[in-house]
Coordinates of C-alpha atoms and ligand atoms in Angstrom, one line a residue:
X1 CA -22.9 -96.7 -38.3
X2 CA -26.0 -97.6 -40.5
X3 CA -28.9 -96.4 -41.5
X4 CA -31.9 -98.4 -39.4
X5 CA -35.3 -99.1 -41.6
X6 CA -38.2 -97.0 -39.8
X7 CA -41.5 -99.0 -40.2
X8 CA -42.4 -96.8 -42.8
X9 CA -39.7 -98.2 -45.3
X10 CA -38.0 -95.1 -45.6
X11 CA -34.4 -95.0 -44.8
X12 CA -33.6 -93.1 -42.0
X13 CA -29.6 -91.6 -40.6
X14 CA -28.9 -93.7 -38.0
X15 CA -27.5 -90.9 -35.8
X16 CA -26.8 -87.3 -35.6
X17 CA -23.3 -88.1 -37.3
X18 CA -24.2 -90.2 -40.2
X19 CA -26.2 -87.2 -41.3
X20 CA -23.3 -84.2 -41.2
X21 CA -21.1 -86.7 -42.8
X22 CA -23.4 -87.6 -45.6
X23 CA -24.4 -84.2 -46.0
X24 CA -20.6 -83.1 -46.0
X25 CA -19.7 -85.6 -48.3
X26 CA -22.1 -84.1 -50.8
X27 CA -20.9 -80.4 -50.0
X28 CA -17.2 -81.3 -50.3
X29 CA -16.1 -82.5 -53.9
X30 CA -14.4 -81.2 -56.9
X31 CA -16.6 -77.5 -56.2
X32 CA -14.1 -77.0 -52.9
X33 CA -10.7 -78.3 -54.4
X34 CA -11.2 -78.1 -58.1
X35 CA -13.4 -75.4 -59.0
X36 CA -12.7 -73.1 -55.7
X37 CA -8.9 -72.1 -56.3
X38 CA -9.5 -71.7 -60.2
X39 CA -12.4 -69.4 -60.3
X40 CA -10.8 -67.7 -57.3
X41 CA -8.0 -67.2 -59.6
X42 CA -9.7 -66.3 -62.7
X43 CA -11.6 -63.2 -60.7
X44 CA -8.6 -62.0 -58.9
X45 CA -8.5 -63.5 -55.7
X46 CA -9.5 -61.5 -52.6
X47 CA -12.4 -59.6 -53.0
X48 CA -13.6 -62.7 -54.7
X49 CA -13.1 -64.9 -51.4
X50 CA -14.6 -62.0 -49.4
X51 CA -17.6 -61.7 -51.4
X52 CA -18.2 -65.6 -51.7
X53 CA -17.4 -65.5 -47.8
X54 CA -20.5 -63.0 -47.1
X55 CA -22.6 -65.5 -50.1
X56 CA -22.0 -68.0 -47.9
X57 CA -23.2 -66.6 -44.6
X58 CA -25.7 -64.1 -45.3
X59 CA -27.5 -65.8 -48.4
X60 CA -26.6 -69.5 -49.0
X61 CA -26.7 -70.7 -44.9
X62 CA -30.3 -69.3 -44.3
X63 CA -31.4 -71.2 -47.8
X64 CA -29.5 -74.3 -46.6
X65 CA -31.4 -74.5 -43.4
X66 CA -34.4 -73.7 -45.2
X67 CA -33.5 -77.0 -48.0
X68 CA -32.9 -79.3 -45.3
X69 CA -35.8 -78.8 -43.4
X70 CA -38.1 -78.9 -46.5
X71 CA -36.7 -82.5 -47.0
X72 CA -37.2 -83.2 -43.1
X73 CA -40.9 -82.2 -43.3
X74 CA -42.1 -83.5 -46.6
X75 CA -40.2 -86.9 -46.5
X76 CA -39.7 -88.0 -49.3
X77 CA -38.5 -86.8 -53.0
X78 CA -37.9 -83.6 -53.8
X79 CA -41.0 -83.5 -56.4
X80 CA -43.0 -85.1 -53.2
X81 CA -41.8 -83.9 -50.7
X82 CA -43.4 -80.4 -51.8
X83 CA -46.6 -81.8 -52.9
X84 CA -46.9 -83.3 -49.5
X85 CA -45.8 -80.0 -47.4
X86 CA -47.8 -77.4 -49.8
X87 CA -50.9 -79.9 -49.3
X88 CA -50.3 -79.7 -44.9
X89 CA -49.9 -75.8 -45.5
X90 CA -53.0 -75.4 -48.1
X91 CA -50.7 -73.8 -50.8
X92 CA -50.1 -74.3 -54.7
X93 CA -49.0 -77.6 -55.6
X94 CA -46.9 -75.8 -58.1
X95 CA -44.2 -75.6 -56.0
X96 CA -43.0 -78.7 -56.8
X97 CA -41.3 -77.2 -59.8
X98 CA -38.8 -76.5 -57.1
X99 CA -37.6 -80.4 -57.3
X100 CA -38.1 -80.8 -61.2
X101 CA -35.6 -77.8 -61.8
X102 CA -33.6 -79.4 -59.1
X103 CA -33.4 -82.7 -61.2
X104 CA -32.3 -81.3 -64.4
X105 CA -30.0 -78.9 -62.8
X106 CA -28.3 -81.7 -61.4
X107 CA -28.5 -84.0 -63.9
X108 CA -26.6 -80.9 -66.0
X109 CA -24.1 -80.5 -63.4
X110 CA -23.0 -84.4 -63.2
X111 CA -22.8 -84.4 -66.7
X112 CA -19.7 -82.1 -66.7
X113 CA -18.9 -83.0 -63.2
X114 CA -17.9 -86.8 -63.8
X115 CA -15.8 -85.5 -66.8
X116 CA -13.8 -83.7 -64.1
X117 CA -13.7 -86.3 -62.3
X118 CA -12.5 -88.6 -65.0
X119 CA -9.5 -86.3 -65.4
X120 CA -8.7 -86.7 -61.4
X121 CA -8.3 -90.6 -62.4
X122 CA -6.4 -90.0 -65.1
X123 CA -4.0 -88.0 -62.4
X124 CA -4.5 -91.0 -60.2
X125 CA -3.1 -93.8 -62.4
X126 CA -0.5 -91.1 -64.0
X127 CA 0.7 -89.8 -60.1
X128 CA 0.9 -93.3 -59.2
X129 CA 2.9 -94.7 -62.5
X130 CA 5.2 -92.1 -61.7
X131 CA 5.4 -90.9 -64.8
X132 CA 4.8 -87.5 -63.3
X133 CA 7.9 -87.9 -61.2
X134 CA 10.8 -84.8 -61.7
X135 CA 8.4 -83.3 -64.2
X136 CA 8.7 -79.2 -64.7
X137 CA 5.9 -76.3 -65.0
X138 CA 6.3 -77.1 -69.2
X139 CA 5.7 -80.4 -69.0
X140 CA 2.6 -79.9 -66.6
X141 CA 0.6 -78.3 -69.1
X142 CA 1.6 -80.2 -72.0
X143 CA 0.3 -83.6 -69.8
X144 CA -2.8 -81.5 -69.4
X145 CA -3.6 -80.2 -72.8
X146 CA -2.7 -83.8 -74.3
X147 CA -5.1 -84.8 -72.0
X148 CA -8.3 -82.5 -72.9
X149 CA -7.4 -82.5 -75.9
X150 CA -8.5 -86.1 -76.7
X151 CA -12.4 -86.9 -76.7
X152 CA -11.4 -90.7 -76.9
X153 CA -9.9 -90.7 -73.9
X154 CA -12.0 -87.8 -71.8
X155 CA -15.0 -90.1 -73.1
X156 CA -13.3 -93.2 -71.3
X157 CA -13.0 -91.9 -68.4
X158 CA -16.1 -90.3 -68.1
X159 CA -18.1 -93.3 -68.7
X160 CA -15.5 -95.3 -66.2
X161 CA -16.8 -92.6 -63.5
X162 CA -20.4 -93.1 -65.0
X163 CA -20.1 -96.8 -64.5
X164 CA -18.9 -96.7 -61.0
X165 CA -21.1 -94.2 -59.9
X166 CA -24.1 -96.4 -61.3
X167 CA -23.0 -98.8 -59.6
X168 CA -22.6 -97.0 -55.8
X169 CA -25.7 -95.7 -56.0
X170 CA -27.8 -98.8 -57.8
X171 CA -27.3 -100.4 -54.4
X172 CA -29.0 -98.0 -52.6
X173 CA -28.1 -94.9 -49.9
X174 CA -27.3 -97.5 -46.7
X175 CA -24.7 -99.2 -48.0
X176 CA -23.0 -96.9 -50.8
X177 CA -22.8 -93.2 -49.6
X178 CA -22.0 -93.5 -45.6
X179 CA -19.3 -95.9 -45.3
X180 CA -17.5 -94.0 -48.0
X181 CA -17.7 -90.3 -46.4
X182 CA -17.3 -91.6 -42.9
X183 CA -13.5 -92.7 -44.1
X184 CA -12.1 -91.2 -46.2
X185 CA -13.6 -87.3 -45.4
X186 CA -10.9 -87.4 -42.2
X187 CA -8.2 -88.2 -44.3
X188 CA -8.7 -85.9 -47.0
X189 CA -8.4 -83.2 -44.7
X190 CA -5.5 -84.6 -43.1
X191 CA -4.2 -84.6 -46.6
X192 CA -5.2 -81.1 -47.1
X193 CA -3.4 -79.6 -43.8
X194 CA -0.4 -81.2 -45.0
X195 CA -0.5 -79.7 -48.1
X196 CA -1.0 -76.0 -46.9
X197 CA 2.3 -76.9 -44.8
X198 CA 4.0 -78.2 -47.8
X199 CA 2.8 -74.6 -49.7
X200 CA 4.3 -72.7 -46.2
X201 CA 7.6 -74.6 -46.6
X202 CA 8.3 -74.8 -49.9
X203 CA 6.1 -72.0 -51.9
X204 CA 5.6 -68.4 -51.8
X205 CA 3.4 -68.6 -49.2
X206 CA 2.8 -64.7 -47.9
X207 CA 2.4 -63.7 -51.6
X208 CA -0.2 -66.6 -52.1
X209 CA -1.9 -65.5 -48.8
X210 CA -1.5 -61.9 -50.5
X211 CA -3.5 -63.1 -53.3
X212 CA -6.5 -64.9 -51.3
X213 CA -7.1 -62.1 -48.6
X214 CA -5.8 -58.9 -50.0
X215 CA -8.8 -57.0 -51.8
X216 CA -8.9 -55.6 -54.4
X217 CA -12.8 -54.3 -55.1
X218 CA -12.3 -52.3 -58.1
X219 CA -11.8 -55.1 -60.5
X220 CA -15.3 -56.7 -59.6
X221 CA -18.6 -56.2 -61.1
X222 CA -21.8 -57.7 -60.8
X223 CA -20.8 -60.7 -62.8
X224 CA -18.3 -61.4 -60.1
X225 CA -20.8 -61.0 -57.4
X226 CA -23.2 -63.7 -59.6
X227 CA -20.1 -66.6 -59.9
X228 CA -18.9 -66.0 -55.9
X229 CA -22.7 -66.8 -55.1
X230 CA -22.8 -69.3 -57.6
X231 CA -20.0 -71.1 -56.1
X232 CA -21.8 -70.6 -52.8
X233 CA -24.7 -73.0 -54.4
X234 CA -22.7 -75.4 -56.2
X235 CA -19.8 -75.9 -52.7
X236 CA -23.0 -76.1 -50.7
X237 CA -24.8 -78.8 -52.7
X238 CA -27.8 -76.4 -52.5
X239 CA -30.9 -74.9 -54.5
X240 CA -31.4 -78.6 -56.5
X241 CA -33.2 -80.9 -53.8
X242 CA -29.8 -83.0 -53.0
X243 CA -29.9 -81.6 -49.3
X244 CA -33.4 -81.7 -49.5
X245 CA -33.5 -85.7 -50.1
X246 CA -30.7 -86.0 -47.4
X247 CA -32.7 -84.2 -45.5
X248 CA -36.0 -86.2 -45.7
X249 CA -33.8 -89.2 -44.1
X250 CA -32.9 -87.1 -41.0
X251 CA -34.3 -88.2 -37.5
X252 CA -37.0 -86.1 -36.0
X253 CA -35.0 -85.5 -32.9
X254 CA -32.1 -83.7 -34.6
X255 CA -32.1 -79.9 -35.0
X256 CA -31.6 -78.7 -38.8
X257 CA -29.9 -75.4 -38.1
X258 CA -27.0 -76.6 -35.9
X259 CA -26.1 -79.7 -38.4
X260 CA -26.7 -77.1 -41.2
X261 CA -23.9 -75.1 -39.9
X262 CA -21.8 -77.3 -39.0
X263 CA -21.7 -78.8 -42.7
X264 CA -21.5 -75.3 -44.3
X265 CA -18.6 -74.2 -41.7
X266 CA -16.7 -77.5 -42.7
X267 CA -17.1 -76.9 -46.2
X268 CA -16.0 -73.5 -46.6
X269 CA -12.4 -75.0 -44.4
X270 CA -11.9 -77.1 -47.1
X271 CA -12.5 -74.5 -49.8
X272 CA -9.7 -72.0 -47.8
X273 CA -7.8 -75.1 -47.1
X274 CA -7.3 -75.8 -51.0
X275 CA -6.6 -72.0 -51.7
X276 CA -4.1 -71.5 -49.2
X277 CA -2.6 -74.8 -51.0
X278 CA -2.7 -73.9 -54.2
X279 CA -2.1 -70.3 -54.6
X280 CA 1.5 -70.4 -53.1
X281 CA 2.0 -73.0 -55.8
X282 CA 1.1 -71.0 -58.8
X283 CA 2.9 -68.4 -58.0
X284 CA 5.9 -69.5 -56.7
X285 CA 6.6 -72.1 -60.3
X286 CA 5.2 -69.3 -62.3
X287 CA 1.8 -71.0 -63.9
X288 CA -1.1 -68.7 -64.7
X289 CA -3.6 -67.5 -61.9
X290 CA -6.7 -67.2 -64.0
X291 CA -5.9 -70.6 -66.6
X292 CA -9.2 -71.8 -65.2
X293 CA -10.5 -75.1 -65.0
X294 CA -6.7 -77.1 -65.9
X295 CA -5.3 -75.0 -62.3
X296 CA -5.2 -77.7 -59.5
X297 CA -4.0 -80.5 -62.4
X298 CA -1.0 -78.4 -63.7
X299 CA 0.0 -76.7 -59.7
X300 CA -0.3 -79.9 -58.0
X301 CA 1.5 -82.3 -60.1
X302 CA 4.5 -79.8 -59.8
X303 CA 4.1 -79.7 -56.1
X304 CA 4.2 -83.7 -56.4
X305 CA 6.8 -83.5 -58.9
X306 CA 9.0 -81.8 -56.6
X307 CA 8.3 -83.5 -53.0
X308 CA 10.1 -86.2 -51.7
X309 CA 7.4 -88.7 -51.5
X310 CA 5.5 -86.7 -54.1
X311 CA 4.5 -89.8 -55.9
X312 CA 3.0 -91.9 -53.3
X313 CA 1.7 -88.5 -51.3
X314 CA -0.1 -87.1 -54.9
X315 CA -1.7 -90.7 -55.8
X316 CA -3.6 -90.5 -52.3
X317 CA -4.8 -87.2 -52.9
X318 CA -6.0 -87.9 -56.6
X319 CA -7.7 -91.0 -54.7
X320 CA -9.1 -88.9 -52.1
X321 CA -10.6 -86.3 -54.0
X322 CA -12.3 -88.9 -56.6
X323 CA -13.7 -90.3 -53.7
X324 CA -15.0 -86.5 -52.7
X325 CA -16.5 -86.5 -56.1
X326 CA -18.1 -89.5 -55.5
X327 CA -20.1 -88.8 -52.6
X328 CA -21.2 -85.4 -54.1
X329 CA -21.6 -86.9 -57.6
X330 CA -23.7 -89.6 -55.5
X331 CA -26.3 -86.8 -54.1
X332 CA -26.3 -85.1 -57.6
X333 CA -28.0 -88.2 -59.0
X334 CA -30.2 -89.4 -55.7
X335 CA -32.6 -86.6 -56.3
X336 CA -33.7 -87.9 -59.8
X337 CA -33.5 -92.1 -59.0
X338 CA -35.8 -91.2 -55.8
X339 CA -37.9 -89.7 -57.7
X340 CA -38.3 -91.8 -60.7
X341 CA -38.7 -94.6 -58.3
X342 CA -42.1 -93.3 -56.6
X343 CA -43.4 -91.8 -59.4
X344 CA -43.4 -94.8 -61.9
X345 CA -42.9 -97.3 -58.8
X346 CA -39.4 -99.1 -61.1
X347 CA -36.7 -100.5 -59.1
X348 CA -33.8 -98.5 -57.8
X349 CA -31.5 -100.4 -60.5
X350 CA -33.5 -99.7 -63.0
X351 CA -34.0 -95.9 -62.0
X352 CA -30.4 -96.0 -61.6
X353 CA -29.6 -96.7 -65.0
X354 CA -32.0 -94.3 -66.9
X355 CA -30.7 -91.0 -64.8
X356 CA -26.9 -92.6 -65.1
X357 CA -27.4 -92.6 -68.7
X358 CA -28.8 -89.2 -69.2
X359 CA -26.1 -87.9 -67.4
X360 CA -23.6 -89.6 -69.4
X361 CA -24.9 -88.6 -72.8
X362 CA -25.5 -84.9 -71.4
X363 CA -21.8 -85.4 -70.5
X364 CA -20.6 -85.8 -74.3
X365 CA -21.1 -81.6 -74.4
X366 CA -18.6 -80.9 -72.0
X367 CA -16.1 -83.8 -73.7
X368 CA -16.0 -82.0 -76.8
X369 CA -16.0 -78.5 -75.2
X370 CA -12.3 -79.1 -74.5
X371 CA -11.1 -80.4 -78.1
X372 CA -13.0 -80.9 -81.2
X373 CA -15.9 -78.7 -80.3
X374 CA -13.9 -76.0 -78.4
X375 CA -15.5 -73.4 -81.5
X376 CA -18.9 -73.9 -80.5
X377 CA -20.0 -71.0 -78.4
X378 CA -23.6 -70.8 -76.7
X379 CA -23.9 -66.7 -75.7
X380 CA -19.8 -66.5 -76.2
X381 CA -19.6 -69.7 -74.0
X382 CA -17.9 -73.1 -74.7
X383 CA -20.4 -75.4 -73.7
X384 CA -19.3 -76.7 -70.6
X385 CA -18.9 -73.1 -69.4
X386 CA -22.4 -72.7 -70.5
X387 CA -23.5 -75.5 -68.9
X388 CA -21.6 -74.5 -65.8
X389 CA -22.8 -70.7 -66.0
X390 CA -26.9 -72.1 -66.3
X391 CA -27.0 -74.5 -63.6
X392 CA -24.3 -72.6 -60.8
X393 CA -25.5 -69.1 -61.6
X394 CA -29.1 -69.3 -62.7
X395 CA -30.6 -72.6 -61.8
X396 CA -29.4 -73.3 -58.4
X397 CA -30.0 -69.0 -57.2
X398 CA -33.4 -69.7 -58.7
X399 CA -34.2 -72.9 -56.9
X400 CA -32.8 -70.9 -54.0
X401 CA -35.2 -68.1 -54.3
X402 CA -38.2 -70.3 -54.4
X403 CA -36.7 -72.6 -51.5
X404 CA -36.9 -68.9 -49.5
X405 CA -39.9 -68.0 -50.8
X406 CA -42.5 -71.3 -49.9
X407 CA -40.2 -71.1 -46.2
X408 CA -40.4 -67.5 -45.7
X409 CA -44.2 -66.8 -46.8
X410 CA -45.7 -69.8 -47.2
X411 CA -45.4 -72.1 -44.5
X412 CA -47.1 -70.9 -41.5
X413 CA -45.0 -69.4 -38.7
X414 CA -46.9 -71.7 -36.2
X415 CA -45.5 -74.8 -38.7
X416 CA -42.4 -73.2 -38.4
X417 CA -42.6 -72.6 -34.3
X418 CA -43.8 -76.3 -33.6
X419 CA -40.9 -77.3 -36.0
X420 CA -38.4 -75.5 -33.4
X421 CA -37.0 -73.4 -36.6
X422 CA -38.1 -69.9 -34.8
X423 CA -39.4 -68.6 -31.3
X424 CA -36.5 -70.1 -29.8
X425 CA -33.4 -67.3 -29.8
X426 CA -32.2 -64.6 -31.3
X427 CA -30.4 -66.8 -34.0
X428 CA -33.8 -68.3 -35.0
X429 CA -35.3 -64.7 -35.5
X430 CA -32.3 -63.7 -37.6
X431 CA -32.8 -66.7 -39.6
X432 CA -36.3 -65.6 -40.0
X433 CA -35.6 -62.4 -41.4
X434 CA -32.9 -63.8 -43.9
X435 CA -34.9 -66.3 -45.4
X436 CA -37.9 -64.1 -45.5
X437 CA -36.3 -60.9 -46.8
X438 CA -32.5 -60.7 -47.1
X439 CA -31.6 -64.1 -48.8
X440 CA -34.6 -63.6 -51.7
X441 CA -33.9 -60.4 -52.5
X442 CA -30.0 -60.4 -52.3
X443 CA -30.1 -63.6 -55.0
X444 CA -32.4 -61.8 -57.1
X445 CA -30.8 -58.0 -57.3
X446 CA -27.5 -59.8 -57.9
X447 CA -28.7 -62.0 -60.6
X448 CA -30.4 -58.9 -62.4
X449 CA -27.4 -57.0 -62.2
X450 CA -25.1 -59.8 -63.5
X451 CA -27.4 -60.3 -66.4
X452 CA -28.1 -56.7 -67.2
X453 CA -30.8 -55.7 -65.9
X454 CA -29.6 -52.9 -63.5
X455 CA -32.7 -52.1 -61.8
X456 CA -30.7 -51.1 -58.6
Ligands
LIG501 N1 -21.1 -79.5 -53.7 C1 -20.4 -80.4 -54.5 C2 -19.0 -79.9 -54.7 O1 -18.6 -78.9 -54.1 C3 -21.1 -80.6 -55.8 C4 -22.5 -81.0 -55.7 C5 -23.0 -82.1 -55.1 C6 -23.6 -80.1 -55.9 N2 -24.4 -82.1 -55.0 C7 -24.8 -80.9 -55.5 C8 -23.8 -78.9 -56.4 C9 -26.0 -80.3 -55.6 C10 -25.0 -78.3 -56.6 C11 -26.2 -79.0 -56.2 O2 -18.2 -80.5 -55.4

């Protein structure tokens, strides 16, 4: 499965399937597996899943629709691909700030995300060394504080996953991002069931499905509310023009809500799929819920630790999940080299290099954020919780809003009829409402609140 060259040099999905499992391979990544279970944790489990739950229905699938399409009807980067739609609709040209905060947000989020996902290949060669073998709960977190606690080696890593990464996507979106996803997505499912059965078996499993599904609403607050629809963003891929750009290489003939859902439904699995793994874990050897980011690291290599076949069984899931990170790290980046390409016309190499490089300096804030600069605090934050905070809660709902906003009032319902997005069903009219009223307004009261200003 390839992508075919259209005769207007743009790439184009090859079929229906290369599209959902590029798309999917940007949704799923370190935001299901990694960041999922520990925020989950740190905000007390079950109202939090319940609330990111309704995020992910009620706000973040009518804005994911709305993403793709944008990308499917301006064709080409995010930047252009809004100059060209708000020029075919008479509108501002302004709205192309919706792909410039789309680049930086992105760029900010690879810049912590490939530190992460340097520690999952420090796991990968440790799991498979087998130094990890027989270790207890102790040991677990000493392996993971000796590891955040040293820039030198956070630093390597990093600039290992920069490196690679370059690399994938310096060689363009045919060859690099499909063949990956189209592999290795399958099996980290498979990988993911058999972990859940592992967690049934061997784990407190009831108390871990306790903590997951059993509310418990007086504990949250509009902050809460802000990081479950955060999360909603950052597992969807959404609000910074990465669906948008997958989206401008999307066959006419396909429709944009089915794949849409399909891709969010799959994603949200794997997110439950890695709770329902994990939790049992923590409880049942006694590690902290809410230790926050350090959670899947410390949990898993004790599952590992103590499974026959732990060794060999954890080294494929470390590799599996880098290569999750890949693809999404992959469609973090695509959005800036696309459009540093057509704007000053440079060589995908060469735009390659200059967002790679950004990212990996940007990346040096997060490094130290764990060790040396742990005492720096921006508004009581370290900085990659900052960092985190700015893009997942402020940057990506924002994009979000304005997605919903040029969609909902700007484009022309006859645009939006001929493009088959409404007058077809009842689903298509609910849409409609959503992205016109609910999803705007729901991202915006819940961002005031969180911040402090309680207008409502
Ligand atoms: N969704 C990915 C994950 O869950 C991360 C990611 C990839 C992302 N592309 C994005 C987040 C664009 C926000 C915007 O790991």
């Amino acid at each position: 499965m390839s992508l075919n060259n259209i005769s207007s040099n743009r790439d184009e999905w090859s079929s229906k399937t290369a599209f959902i499992l590029a798309a999917a391979g940007s949704a799923v990544g370190l935001g299901n597996i990694w960041k999922f279970p520990y925020i989950t944790g740190e905000n007390g489990g079950g109202a939090f899943v319940i609330i990111y739950i309704l995020c992910v229905i009620a706000i973040a699938l009518p804005i994911m629709i709305s993403e793709v399409y944008l990308g499917k009807k301006g064709k080409s980067n995010p930047v252009k691909s809004l100059i060209n739609i708000s020029r075919s609709e008479n509108v501002s040209k302004n709205w192309k700030i919706i792909g410039f905060i789309g680049i930086v947000a992105g760029l900010l989020i690879l810049s912590y995300y490939s530190v992460i996902a340097g520690w999952t290949m420090a796991y990968t060669i440790r799991t498979a060394s087998g130094v990890l073998n027989n270790i207890d709960v102790n040991d677990a977190a000493n392996i993971f504080n000796n590891l955040i606690s040293d820039p030198e080696r956070l630093l390597s890593w990093h600039t290992i996953f920069c490196l690679i990464t370059g690399f994938i996507v310096a060689k363009g979106v045919r060859s690099g991002i499909e063949t990956a996803v189209l592999r290795l997505m399958p099996a980290l499912l498979i990988m993911l069931f058999a972990l859940v059965i592992y967690s049934a078996i061997e784990a407190n499993f009831l108390q871990g499905l306790k903590f997951m599904l059993y509310p418990n609403f007086e504990i949250v607050t509009w902050n809460t509310v802000l990081i479950a629809m955060g999360q909603a963003f950052f597992s969807l891929s959404l609000g910074m023009g990465a669906l948008l750009v997958y989206g401008s290489y999307m066959p006419e003939n396909i429709s944009v809500a089915k794949t849409t859902f399909i891709i969010a439904s799959l994603d949200t699995l794997v997110a439950l799929l890695a709770g329902l793994a994990i939790f049992p874990i923590v409880l049942s050897s006694g590690l902290e819920m809410s230790q926050g980011p350090g959670l899947i690291f410390q949990t898993l290599t004790v599952a590992f630790a103590g499974m026959p076949g732990g060794q060999l069984f954890g080294t494929m899931f470390f590799v599996l999940l880098l290569f999750a990170a890949w693809t999404s790290a992959i469609s973090l980046i695509e959005p800036f080299i696309t459009y540093l390409m057509s704007k000053y016309n440079i060589s995908r190499i060469r735009a390659s290099f200059i967002s790679i490089s950004t990212s990996w300096v940007l990346g040096f804030g997060t490094i130290v954020s764990f060790n040396i600069g742990s005492n720096i605090r921006i508004f009581g934050l370290t900085i990659f919780e900052f960092i985190d905070y700015l893009t997942s809660n402020l940057l990506l709902p924002i994009g979000g809003i304005l997605i919903s906003v040029i969609v909902g009032w700007c484009i022309s319902r006859n645009t939006l009829k001929n493009d088959r997005l409404i007058g077809e069903n009842l689903l298509s009219f609910i849409w409609f409402i959503s992205i016109k009223f609910v999803a705007p307004l729901a991202v915006l009261v819940i961002m005031l609140n969180a911040i402090g200003l309680k207008i409502f």
